[in-house]
Short mmCIF file of C-alpha atoms and ligand atoms in Angstrom, two decimals:
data_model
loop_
_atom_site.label_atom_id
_atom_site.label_comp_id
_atom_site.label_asym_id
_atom_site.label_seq_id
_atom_site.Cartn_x
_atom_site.Cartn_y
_atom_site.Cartn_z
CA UNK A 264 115.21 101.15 92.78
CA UNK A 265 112.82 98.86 94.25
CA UNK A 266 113.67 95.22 94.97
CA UNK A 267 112.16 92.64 92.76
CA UNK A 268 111.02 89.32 94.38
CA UNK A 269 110.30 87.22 91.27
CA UNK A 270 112.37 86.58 88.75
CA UNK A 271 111.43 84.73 85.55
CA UNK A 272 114.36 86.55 83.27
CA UNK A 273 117.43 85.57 81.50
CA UNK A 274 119.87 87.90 81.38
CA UNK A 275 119.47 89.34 78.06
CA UNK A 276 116.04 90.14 78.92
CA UNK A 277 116.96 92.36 82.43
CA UNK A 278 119.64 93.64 80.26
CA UNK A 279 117.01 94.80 77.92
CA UNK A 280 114.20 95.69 80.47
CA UNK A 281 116.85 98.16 81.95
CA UNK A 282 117.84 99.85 78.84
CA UNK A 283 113.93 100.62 77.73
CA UNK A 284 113.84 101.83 81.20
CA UNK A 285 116.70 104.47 80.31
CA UNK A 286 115.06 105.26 76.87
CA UNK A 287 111.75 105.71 78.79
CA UNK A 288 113.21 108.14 81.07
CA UNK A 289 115.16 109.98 78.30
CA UNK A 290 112.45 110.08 76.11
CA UNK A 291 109.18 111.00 78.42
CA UNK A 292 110.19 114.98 78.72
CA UNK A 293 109.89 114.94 74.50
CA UNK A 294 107.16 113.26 74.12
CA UNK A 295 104.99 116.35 74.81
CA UNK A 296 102.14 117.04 77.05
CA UNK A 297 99.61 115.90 74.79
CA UNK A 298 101.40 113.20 73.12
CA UNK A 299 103.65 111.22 76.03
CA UNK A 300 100.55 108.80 76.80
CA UNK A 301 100.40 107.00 73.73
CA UNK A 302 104.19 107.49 73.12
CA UNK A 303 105.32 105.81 76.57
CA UNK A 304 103.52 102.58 74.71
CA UNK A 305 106.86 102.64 72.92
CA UNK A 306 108.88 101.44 75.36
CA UNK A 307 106.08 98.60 76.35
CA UNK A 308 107.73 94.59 75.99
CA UNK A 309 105.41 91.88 75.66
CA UNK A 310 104.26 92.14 79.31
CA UNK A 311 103.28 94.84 79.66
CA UNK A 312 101.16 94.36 76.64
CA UNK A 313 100.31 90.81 77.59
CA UNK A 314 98.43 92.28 80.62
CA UNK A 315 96.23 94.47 79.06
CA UNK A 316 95.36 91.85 76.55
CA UNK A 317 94.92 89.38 79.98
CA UNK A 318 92.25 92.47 81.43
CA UNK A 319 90.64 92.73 78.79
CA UNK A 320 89.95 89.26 78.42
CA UNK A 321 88.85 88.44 81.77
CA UNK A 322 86.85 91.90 81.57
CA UNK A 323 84.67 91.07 78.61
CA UNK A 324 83.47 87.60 80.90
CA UNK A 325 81.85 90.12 83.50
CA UNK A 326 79.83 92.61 81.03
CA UNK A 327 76.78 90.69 81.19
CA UNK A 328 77.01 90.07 84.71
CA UNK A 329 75.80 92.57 87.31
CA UNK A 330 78.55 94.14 90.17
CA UNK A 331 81.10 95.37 90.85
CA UNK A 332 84.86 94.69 90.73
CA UNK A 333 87.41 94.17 93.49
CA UNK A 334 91.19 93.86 93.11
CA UNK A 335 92.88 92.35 95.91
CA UNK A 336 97.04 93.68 96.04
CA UNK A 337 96.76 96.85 93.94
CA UNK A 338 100.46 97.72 94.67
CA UNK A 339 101.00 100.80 92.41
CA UNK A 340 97.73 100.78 90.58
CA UNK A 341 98.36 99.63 86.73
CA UNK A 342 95.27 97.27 86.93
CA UNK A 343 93.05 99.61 88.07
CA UNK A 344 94.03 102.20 85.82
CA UNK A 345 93.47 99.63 82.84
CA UNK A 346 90.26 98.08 84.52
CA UNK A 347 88.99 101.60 84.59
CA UNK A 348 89.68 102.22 80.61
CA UNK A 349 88.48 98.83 80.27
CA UNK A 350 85.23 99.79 81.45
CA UNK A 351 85.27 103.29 79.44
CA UNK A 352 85.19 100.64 76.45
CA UNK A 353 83.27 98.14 76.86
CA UNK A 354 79.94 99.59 79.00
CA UNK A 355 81.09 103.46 79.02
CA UNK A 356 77.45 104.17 80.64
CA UNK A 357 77.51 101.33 83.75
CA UNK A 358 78.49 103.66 86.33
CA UNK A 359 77.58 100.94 88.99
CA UNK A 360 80.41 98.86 88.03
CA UNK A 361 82.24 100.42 90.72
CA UNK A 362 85.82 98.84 90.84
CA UNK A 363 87.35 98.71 94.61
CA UNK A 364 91.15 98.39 95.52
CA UNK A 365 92.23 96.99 98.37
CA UNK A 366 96.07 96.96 99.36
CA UNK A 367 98.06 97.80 102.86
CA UNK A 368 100.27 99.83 100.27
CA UNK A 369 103.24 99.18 103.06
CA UNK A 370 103.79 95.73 101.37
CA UNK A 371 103.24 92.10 102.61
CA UNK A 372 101.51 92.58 106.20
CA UNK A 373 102.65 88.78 107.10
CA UNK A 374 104.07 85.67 105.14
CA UNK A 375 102.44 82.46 106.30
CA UNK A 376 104.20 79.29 106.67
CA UNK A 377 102.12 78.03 104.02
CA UNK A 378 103.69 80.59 101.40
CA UNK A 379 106.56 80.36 99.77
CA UNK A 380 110.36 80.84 100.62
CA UNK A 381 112.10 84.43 99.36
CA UNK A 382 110.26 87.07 100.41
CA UNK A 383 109.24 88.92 103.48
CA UNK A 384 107.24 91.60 105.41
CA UNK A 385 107.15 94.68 103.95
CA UNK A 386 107.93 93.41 100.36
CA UNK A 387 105.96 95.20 97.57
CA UNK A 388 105.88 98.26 99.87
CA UNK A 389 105.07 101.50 97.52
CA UNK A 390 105.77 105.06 99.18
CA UNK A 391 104.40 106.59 102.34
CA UNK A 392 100.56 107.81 101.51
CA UNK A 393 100.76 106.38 98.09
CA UNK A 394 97.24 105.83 98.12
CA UNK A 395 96.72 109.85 97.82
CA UNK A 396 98.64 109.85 94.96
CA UNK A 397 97.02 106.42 93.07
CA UNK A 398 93.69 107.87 94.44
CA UNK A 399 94.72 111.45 92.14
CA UNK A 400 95.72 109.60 89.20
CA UNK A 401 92.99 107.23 88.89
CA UNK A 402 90.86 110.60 89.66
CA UNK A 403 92.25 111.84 86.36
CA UNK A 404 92.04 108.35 84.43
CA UNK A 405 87.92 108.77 85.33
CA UNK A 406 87.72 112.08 83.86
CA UNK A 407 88.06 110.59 80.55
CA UNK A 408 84.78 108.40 79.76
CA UNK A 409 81.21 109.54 80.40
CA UNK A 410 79.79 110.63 83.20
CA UNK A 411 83.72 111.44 84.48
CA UNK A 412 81.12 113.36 87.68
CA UNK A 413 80.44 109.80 89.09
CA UNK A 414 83.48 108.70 91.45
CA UNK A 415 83.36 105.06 90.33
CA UNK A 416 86.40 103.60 92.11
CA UNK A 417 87.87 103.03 96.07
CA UNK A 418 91.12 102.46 97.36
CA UNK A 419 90.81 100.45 100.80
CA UNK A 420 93.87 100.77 102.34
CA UNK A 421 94.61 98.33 104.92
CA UNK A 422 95.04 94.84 105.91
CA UNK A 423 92.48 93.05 103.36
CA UNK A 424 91.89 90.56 106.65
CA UNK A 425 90.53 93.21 108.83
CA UNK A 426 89.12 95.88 106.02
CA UNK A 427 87.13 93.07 103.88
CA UNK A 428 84.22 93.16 106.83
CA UNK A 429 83.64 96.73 106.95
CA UNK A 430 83.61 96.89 103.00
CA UNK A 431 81.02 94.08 103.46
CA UNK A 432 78.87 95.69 105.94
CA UNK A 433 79.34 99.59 104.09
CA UNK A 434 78.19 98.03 100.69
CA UNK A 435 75.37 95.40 101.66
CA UNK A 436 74.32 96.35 97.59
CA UNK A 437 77.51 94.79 96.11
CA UNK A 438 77.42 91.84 94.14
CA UNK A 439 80.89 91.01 92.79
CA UNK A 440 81.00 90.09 89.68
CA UNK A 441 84.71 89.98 89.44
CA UNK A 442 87.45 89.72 91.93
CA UNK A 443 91.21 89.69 91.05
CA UNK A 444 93.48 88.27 93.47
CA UNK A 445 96.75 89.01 93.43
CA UNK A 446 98.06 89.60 97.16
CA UNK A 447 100.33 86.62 96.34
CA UNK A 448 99.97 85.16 100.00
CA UNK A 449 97.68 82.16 101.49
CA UNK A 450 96.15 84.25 104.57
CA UNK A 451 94.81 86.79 103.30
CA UNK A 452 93.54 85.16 99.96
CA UNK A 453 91.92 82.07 101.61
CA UNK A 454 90.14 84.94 103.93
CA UNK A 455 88.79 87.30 101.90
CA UNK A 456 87.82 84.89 99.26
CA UNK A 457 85.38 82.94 101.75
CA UNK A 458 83.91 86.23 102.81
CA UNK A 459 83.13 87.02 99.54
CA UNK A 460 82.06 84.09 98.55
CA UNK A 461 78.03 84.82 99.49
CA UNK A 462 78.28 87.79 97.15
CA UNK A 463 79.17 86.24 94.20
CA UNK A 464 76.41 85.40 91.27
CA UNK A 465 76.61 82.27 89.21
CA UNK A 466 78.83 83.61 86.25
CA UNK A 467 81.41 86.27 88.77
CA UNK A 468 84.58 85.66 87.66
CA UNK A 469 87.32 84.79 90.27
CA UNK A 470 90.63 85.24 89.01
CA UNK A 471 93.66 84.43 90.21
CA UNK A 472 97.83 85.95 89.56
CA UNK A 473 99.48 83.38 90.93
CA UNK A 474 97.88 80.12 90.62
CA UNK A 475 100.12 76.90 89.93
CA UNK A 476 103.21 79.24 91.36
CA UNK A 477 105.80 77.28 92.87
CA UNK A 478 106.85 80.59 93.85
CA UNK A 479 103.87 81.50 94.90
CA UNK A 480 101.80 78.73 96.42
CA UNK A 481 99.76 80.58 98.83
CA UNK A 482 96.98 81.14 95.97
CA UNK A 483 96.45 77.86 94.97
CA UNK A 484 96.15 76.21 98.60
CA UNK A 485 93.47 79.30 99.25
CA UNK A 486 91.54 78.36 96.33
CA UNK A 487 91.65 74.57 97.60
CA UNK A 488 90.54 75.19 100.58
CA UNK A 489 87.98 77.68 99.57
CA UNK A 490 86.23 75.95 97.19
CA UNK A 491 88.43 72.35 96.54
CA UNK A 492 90.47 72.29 93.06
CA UNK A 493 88.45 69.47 92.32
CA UNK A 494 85.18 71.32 92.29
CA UNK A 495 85.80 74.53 89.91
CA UNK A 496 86.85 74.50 86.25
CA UNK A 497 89.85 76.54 86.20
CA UNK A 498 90.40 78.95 82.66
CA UNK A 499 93.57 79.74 81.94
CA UNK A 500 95.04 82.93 79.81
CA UNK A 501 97.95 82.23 77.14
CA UNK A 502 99.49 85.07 77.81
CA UNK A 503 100.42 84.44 81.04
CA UNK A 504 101.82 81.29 83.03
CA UNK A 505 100.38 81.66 86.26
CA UNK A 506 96.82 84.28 85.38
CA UNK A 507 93.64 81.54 85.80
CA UNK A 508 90.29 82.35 86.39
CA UNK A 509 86.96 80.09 87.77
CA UNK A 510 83.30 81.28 86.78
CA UNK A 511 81.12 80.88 89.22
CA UNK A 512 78.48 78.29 88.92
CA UNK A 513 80.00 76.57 86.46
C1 SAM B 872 101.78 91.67 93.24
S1 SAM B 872 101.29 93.08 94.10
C2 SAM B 872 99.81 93.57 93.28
C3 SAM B 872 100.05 94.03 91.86
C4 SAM B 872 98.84 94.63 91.21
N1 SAM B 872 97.72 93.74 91.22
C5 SAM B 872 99.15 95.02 89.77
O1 SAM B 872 98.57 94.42 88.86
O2 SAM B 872 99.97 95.92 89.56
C6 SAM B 872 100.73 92.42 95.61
C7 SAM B 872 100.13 93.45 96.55
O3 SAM B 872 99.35 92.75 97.54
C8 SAM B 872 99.38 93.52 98.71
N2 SAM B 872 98.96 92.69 99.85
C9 SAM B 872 99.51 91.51 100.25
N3 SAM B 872 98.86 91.05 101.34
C10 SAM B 872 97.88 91.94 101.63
C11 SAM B 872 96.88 92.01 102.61
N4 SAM B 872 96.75 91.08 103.58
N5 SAM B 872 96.03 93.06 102.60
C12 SAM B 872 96.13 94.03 101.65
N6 SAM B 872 97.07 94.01 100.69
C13 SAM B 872 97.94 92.98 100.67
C14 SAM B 872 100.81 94.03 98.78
O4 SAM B 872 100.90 95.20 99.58
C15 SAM B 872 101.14 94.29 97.30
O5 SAM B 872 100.96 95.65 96.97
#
């Protein structure tokens, strides 16, 4: 089982997290071909719930705005996949909000001294060509909503230093009219956010995982030095301690 870097839990709750995980795994052969999608949501807690409340918040900001979306530290996928069905619902016929994921899928490429203490390269790693496999299941996911013949995501694999420039240059149409961070480290946020930064339209939403982290403080010093915390009005989901979000423009 993977190694996890960030630990908010009591004991009670791991305790708890690891027996849903065994009912899960029980259960998921019974649930029937048909049926297993909407019977996994059985074994959901509060956070996994709390996310797709979080999504769908932050998505309904962006329907009025033009672009597209970019994720920044996909790791195994789940926010695409619900960013995806997010759009299904809310503008089922804007097949130009393409939504882009960029991730090295090996893990943290570097840790900066300006990050955190606790974890290191290679953390957050997924499998070997993982990105075939996220790329097939978020193939399916589109085959759902209209117009399921109009490939309407990207995985970037990569350093998101080095790939953000060619994703620039390859797509001189995209405005962005939302882009999640959540790489979780200074470099690479404070980079890619200032590239972006010219294709952004008054009202993109910029959203952050890890802002205010102790943990995580690599976020929150990007953002300062991108922009300065004392220039943006910072939004910040109940349902989460660390999700925040700036509007562009405002
Ligand atoms: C917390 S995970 C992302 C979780 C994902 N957003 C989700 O909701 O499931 C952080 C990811 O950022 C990626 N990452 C960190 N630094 C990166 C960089 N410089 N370029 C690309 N990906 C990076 C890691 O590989 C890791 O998969």
């Amino acid at each position: 089982m993977k190694k996890n870097i960030v630990n908010f839990k009591n004991n009670q709750s791991i305790e708890a997290l690891d027996k849903l995980y065994n009912h899960n795994i029980e259960l998921l052969p019974h649930f029937g071909n048909l049926g297993w999608n909407k019977h996994s949501l059985l074994c959901h807690n509060i956070t996994s719930t709390s996310r797709i409340l979080y999504l769908n918040e932050l998505y309904k900001l962006i329907v009025n705005t033009p672009g597209v979306i970019c994720e920044f530290g996909v790791q195994w996928g789940s926010t695409l996949t619900q960013l995806i069905n997010l759009r299904s619902i809310h503008e089922p016929f804007n097949h130009s909000r393409t939504i882009y994921g960029f991730d090295t899928f090996e893990g943290f490429p570097s840790i900066h001294e300006k990050d955190g203490k606790g974890y290191e390269v290679g953390d957050l790693a997924t499998l070997n060509n993982y990105e075939e496999k996220l790329n097939s299941i978020l193939e399916l996911i589109e085959t759902f909503p209209p117009n399921p013949h109009i490939k309407k995501f990207e995985l970037i694999k990569g350093n998101a230093i080095n790939t953000i420039d060619n994703w620039l240059e390859a797509n001189p149409h995209a405005i962005i009219s939302l882009a999640i961070f959540d790489m979780d480290l200074y470099e690479p946020t404070k980079i890619v956010l200032s590239k972006i930064k010219s294709r952004l339209t008054k009202g993109s939403v910029i959203a952050f995982d890890e802002l205010n982290c102790k943990t995580f403080p690599g976020e929150t010093t990007a953002l300062d030095e991108v922009f300065g915390l004392n220039c943006v009005k910072l939004y910040r989901s109940p349902l989460h301690p660390f999700c925040s979000w700036a509007i562009f423009g405002e």
